[in-house]
Amino acid sequence: MKRTNRLPIFLLILLIYIAVCSALPVHAQDNSMKKEILIYINQHRKDMGLQPLKTNSIIEDEALTHSNNMAKGRVPFGHDGFDDRMGRIMKQIKPSHAAAENVAEGAKTAREVVDIWLHSPGHRKNIEGNYTLTGIGIAADRNGKLFFTQIFILNK
């Protein structure tokens, strides 16, 4: 059986996708960036022999709320309120056995934020962890600086 390298085709599709998304409104760009982040995260997980993460709207809502709170200065950049976020998620998604969270600020592209996380041992551990569900939230402050939150949940 001949094996082909699909990476060039994937990159071409991704470049077209990015070009199209740059002309979309900000909310649509956030959604496309979330999808792009998930593509990169799941490609890395696949390369490591791990199952892909599936998105969940409950988790995404919590991730977006945290990113908005950081962008608006309601909470400092970081993981303040993590236990509360995870408690709310785990009450709604059962059974849930484990949770983790990655945050980042200032990245301008999906590739950049994923690279930041992959070059940080703690963030990389979360990405490569035994999780099944995820949610990504992106928010901008009034100067356009982006804040990212990705939450991971084990649901089996």
PDB file of C-alpha atoms in Angstrom:
ATOM      1  CA  MET A   1       0.000   0.000   0.000  1.00  0.00           C
ATOM      2  CA  LYS A   2       1.454   3.332  -1.021  1.00  0.00           C
ATOM      3  CA  ARG A   3       1.401   6.005   1.662  1.00  0.00           C
ATOM      4  CA  THR A   4       1.103   9.629   0.577  1.00  0.00           C
ATOM      5  CA  ASN A   5       2.063  12.718   2.496  1.00  0.00           C
ATOM      6  CA  ARG A   6      -1.051  14.841   2.942  1.00  0.00           C
ATOM      7  CA  LEU A   7       0.730  17.703   4.707  1.00  0.00           C
ATOM      8  CA  PRO A   8       1.186  19.892   1.557  1.00  0.00           C
ATOM      9  CA  ILE A   9      -2.513  19.574   0.730  1.00  0.00           C
ATOM     10  CA  PHE A  10      -3.453  20.340   4.342  1.00  0.00           C
ATOM     11  CA  LEU A  11      -1.226  23.436   4.337  1.00  0.00           C
ATOM     12  CA  LEU A  12      -2.679  24.683   1.041  1.00  0.00           C
ATOM     13  CA  ILE A  13      -6.220  24.262   2.362  1.00  0.00           C
ATOM     14  CA  LEU A  14      -5.225  25.988   5.584  1.00  0.00           C
ATOM     15  CA  LEU A  15      -3.725  28.962   3.705  1.00  0.00           C
ATOM     16  CA  ILE A  16      -6.883  29.353   1.628  1.00  0.00           C
ATOM     17  CA  TYR A  17      -8.946  29.095   4.816  1.00  0.00           C
ATOM     18  CA  ILE A  18      -6.860  31.822   6.496  1.00  0.00           C
ATOM     19  CA  ALA A  19      -7.172  34.104   3.457  1.00  0.00           C
ATOM     20  CA  VAL A  20     -10.941  33.736   3.414  1.00  0.00           C
ATOM     21  CA  CYS A  21     -11.227  34.246   7.167  1.00  0.00           C
ATOM     22  CA  SER A  22      -9.238  37.493   7.102  1.00  0.00           C
ATOM     23  CA  ALA A  23     -12.150  39.108   5.264  1.00  0.00           C
ATOM     24  CA  LEU A  24     -14.752  37.958   7.828  1.00  0.00           C
ATOM     25  CA  PRO A  25     -16.177  40.034  10.702  1.00  0.00           C
ATOM     26  CA  VAL A  26     -14.388  39.818  14.070  1.00  0.00           C
ATOM     27  CA  HIS A  27     -16.818  37.264  15.603  1.00  0.00           C
ATOM     28  CA  ALA A  28     -16.492  35.020  12.550  1.00  0.00           C
ATOM     29  CA  GLN A  29     -12.703  35.401  12.729  1.00  0.00           C
ATOM     30  CA  ASP A  30     -12.756  34.261  16.381  1.00  0.00           C
ATOM     31  CA  ASN A  31     -14.755  31.179  15.391  1.00  0.00           C
ATOM     32  CA  SER A  32     -12.404  30.396  12.527  1.00  0.00           C
ATOM     33  CA  MET A  33      -9.380  30.907  14.793  1.00  0.00           C
ATOM     34  CA  LYS A  34     -10.889  28.523  17.372  1.00  0.00           C
ATOM     35  CA  LYS A  35     -11.353  25.927  14.646  1.00  0.00           C
ATOM     36  CA  GLU A  36      -7.809  26.452  13.435  1.00  0.00           C
ATOM     37  CA  ILE A  37      -6.411  26.082  16.975  1.00  0.00           C
ATOM     38  CA  LEU A  38      -8.326  22.833  17.356  1.00  0.00           C
ATOM     39  CA  ILE A  39      -6.946  21.579  14.018  1.00  0.00           C
ATOM     40  CA  TYR A  40      -3.364  22.249  15.170  1.00  0.00           C
ATOM     41  CA  ILE A  41      -3.972  20.743  18.622  1.00  0.00           C
ATOM     42  CA  ASN A  42      -5.579  17.610  17.196  1.00  0.00           C
ATOM     43  CA  GLN A  43      -2.852  17.246  14.560  1.00  0.00           C
ATOM     44  CA  HIS A  44      -0.260  17.328  17.346  1.00  0.00           C
ATOM     45  CA  ARG A  45      -2.262  14.797  19.357  1.00  0.00           C
ATOM     46  CA  LYS A  46      -2.516  12.555  16.282  1.00  0.00           C
ATOM     47  CA  ASP A  47       1.257  12.808  15.776  1.00  0.00           C
ATOM     48  CA  MET A  48       1.649  11.647  19.403  1.00  0.00           C
ATOM     49  CA  GLY A  49      -0.725   8.701  18.854  1.00  0.00           C
ATOM     50  CA  LEU A  50      -3.538  10.309  20.867  1.00  0.00           C
ATOM     51  CA  GLN A  51      -7.236  10.571  20.095  1.00  0.00           C
ATOM     52  CA  PRO A  52      -8.560  13.926  18.871  1.00  0.00           C
ATOM     53  CA  LEU A  53     -10.381  16.237  21.242  1.00  0.00           C
ATOM     54  CA  LYS A  54     -14.038  17.011  20.566  1.00  0.00           C
ATOM     55  CA  THR A  55     -15.489  20.445  21.247  1.00  0.00           C
ATOM     56  CA  ASN A  56     -18.266  20.954  23.745  1.00  0.00           C
ATOM     57  CA  SER A  57     -20.421  24.100  23.949  1.00  0.00           C
ATOM     58  CA  ILE A  58     -20.564  24.083  27.766  1.00  0.00           C
ATOM     59  CA  ILE A  59     -16.768  24.074  27.945  1.00  0.00           C
ATOM     60  CA  GLU A  60     -16.510  26.694  25.189  1.00  0.00           C
ATOM     61  CA  ASP A  61     -18.851  29.019  27.096  1.00  0.00           C
ATOM     62  CA  GLU A  62     -16.656  28.789  30.212  1.00  0.00           C
ATOM     63  CA  ALA A  63     -13.474  29.303  28.172  1.00  0.00           C
ATOM     64  CA  LEU A  64     -14.948  32.348  26.433  1.00  0.00           C
ATOM     65  CA  THR A  65     -16.157  33.834  29.708  1.00  0.00           C
ATOM     66  CA  HIS A  66     -12.665  33.484  31.188  1.00  0.00           C
ATOM     67  CA  SER A  67     -11.022  35.029  28.115  1.00  0.00           C
ATOM     68  CA  ASN A  68     -13.525  37.915  28.219  1.00  0.00           C
ATOM     69  CA  ASN A  69     -12.880  38.443  31.928  1.00  0.00           C
ATOM     70  CA  MET A  70      -9.119  38.613  31.324  1.00  0.00           C
ATOM     71  CA  ALA A  71      -9.542  40.938  28.327  1.00  0.00           C
ATOM     72  CA  LYS A  72     -11.770  43.291  30.335  1.00  0.00           C
ATOM     73  CA  GLY A  73      -9.468  43.239  33.362  1.00  0.00           C
ATOM     74  CA  ARG A  74     -12.057  41.611  35.626  1.00  0.00           C
ATOM     75  CA  VAL A  75      -9.494  38.957  36.512  1.00  0.00           C
ATOM     76  CA  PRO A  76      -5.737  39.026  36.037  1.00  0.00           C
ATOM     77  CA  PHE A  77      -4.189  37.042  33.216  1.00  0.00           C
ATOM     78  CA  GLY A  78      -3.889  33.493  34.483  1.00  0.00           C
ATOM     79  CA  HIS A  79      -6.005  30.801  36.047  1.00  0.00           C
ATOM     80  CA  ASP A  80      -7.963  32.718  38.705  1.00  0.00           C
ATOM     81  CA  GLY A  81     -11.332  31.015  39.184  1.00  0.00           C
ATOM     82  CA  PHE A  82     -10.170  27.700  37.677  1.00  0.00           C
ATOM     83  CA  ASP A  83     -11.808  25.583  40.397  1.00  0.00           C
ATOM     84  CA  ASP A  84     -15.113  27.422  39.976  1.00  0.00           C
ATOM     85  CA  ARG A  85     -15.030  26.992  36.159  1.00  0.00           C
ATOM     86  CA  MET A  86     -14.261  23.309  36.457  1.00  0.00           C
ATOM     87  CA  GLY A  87     -16.958  22.835  39.104  1.00  0.00           C
ATOM     88  CA  ARG A  88     -19.597  24.365  36.830  1.00  0.00           C
ATOM     89  CA  ILE A  89     -18.447  22.249  33.873  1.00  0.00           C
ATOM     90  CA  MET A  90     -18.241  19.004  35.833  1.00  0.00           C
ATOM     91  CA  LYS A  91     -21.761  19.481  37.219  1.00  0.00           C
ATOM     92  CA  GLN A  92     -23.101  19.635  33.657  1.00  0.00           C
ATOM     93  CA  ILE A  93     -20.878  17.078  31.899  1.00  0.00           C
ATOM     94  CA  LYS A  94     -21.064  13.696  33.586  1.00  0.00           C
ATOM     95  CA  PRO A  95     -19.072  11.687  34.107  1.00  0.00           C
ATOM     96  CA  SER A  96     -16.074  14.026  34.244  1.00  0.00           C
ATOM     97  CA  HIS A  97     -12.877  12.745  35.793  1.00  0.00           C
ATOM     98  CA  ALA A  98     -10.165  15.332  35.154  1.00  0.00           C
ATOM     99  CA  ALA A  99      -9.723  18.898  33.958  1.00  0.00           C
ATOM    100  CA  ALA A 100      -6.949  21.222  32.836  1.00  0.00           C
ATOM    101  CA  GLU A 101      -6.647  24.681  31.338  1.00  0.00           C
ATOM    102  CA  ASN A 102      -4.252  26.570  29.071  1.00  0.00           C
ATOM    103  CA  VAL A 103      -4.257  30.349  28.766  1.00  0.00           C
ATOM    104  CA  ALA A 104      -2.233  32.674  26.552  1.00  0.00           C
ATOM    105  CA  GLU A 105      -2.200  36.340  25.661  1.00  0.00           C
ATOM    106  CA  GLY A 106      -0.889  38.423  22.812  1.00  0.00           C
ATOM    107  CA  ALA A 107      -0.609  35.779  20.105  1.00  0.00           C
ATOM    108  CA  LYS A 108      -1.899  36.987  16.760  1.00  0.00           C
ATOM    109  CA  THR A 109      -2.523  33.682  14.997  1.00  0.00           C
ATOM    110  CA  ALA A 110      -3.735  30.196  15.842  1.00  0.00           C
ATOM    111  CA  ARG A 111      -0.341  28.738  14.932  1.00  0.00           C
ATOM    112  CA  GLU A 112       1.407  31.195  17.237  1.00  0.00           C
ATOM    113  CA  VAL A 113      -0.752  30.398  20.282  1.00  0.00           C
ATOM    114  CA  VAL A 114      -0.405  26.635  19.734  1.00  0.00           C
ATOM    115  CA  ASP A 115       3.375  27.013  19.327  1.00  0.00           C
ATOM    116  CA  ILE A 116       3.517  28.973  22.600  1.00  0.00           C
ATOM    117  CA  TRP A 117       1.649  26.195  24.377  1.00  0.00           C
ATOM    118  CA  LEU A 118       3.691  23.397  22.802  1.00  0.00           C
ATOM    119  CA  HIS A 119       6.955  25.062  23.883  1.00  0.00           C
ATOM    120  CA  SER A 120       5.784  25.266  27.502  1.00  0.00           C
ATOM    121  CA  PRO A 121       6.100  21.950  29.388  1.00  0.00           C
ATOM    122  CA  GLY A 122       2.946  22.472  31.483  1.00  0.00           C
ATOM    123  CA  HIS A 123       0.788  23.557  28.567  1.00  0.00           C
ATOM    124  CA  ARG A 124       2.137  20.757  26.377  1.00  0.00           C
ATOM    125  CA  LYS A 125       1.311  18.248  29.127  1.00  0.00           C
ATOM    126  CA  ASN A 126      -2.305  19.449  29.062  1.00  0.00           C
ATOM    127  CA  ILE A 127      -2.475  19.204  25.259  1.00  0.00           C
ATOM    128  CA  GLU A 128      -1.076  15.663  25.380  1.00  0.00           C
ATOM    129  CA  GLY A 129      -3.140  14.668  28.404  1.00  0.00           C
ATOM    130  CA  ASN A 130      -5.769  11.964  28.687  1.00  0.00           C
ATOM    131  CA  TYR A 131      -8.666  14.269  27.797  1.00  0.00           C
ATOM    132  CA  THR A 132     -11.610  13.785  25.460  1.00  0.00           C
ATOM    133  CA  LEU A 133     -13.401  17.145  25.348  1.00  0.00           C
ATOM    134  CA  THR A 134     -12.287  20.728  24.921  1.00  0.00           C
ATOM    135  CA  GLY A 135     -13.520  24.259  24.572  1.00  0.00           C
ATOM    136  CA  ILE A 136     -11.638  27.296  23.311  1.00  0.00           C
ATOM    137  CA  GLY A 137     -12.479  30.918  24.042  1.00  0.00           C
ATOM    138  CA  ILE A 138     -10.865  33.974  22.457  1.00  0.00           C
ATOM    139  CA  ALA A 139     -11.471  37.596  23.433  1.00  0.00           C
ATOM    140  CA  ALA A 140      -9.790  40.889  22.578  1.00  0.00           C
ATOM    141  CA  ASP A 141      -9.185  43.815  24.885  1.00  0.00           C
ATOM    142  CA  ARG A 142      -9.939  47.362  23.736  1.00  0.00           C
ATOM    143  CA  ASN A 143      -6.507  47.564  22.088  1.00  0.00           C
ATOM    144  CA  GLY A 144      -7.048  44.367  20.106  1.00  0.00           C
ATOM    145  CA  LYS A 145      -4.760  42.175  22.245  1.00  0.00           C
ATOM    146  CA  LEU A 146      -6.075  38.613  22.191  1.00  0.00           C
ATOM    147  CA  PHE A 147      -6.634  36.421  25.240  1.00  0.00           C
ATOM    148  CA  PHE A 148      -6.983  32.661  24.811  1.00  0.00           C
ATOM    149  CA  THR A 149      -8.380  29.978  27.085  1.00  0.00           C
ATOM    150  CA  GLN A 150      -8.496  26.277  26.265  1.00  0.00           C
ATOM    151  CA  ILE A 151     -10.124  23.928  28.758  1.00  0.00           C
ATOM    152  CA  PHE A 152      -9.651  20.155  28.682  1.00  0.00           C
ATOM    153  CA  ILE A 153     -12.024  17.616  30.234  1.00  0.00           C
ATOM    154  CA  LEU A 154     -11.850  13.831  30.540  1.00  0.00           C
ATOM    155  CA  ASN A 155     -15.345  12.476  29.935  1.00  0.00           C
ATOM    156  CA  LYS A 156     -15.639   8.699  29.687  1.00  0.00           C
TER     157      LYS A 156
END
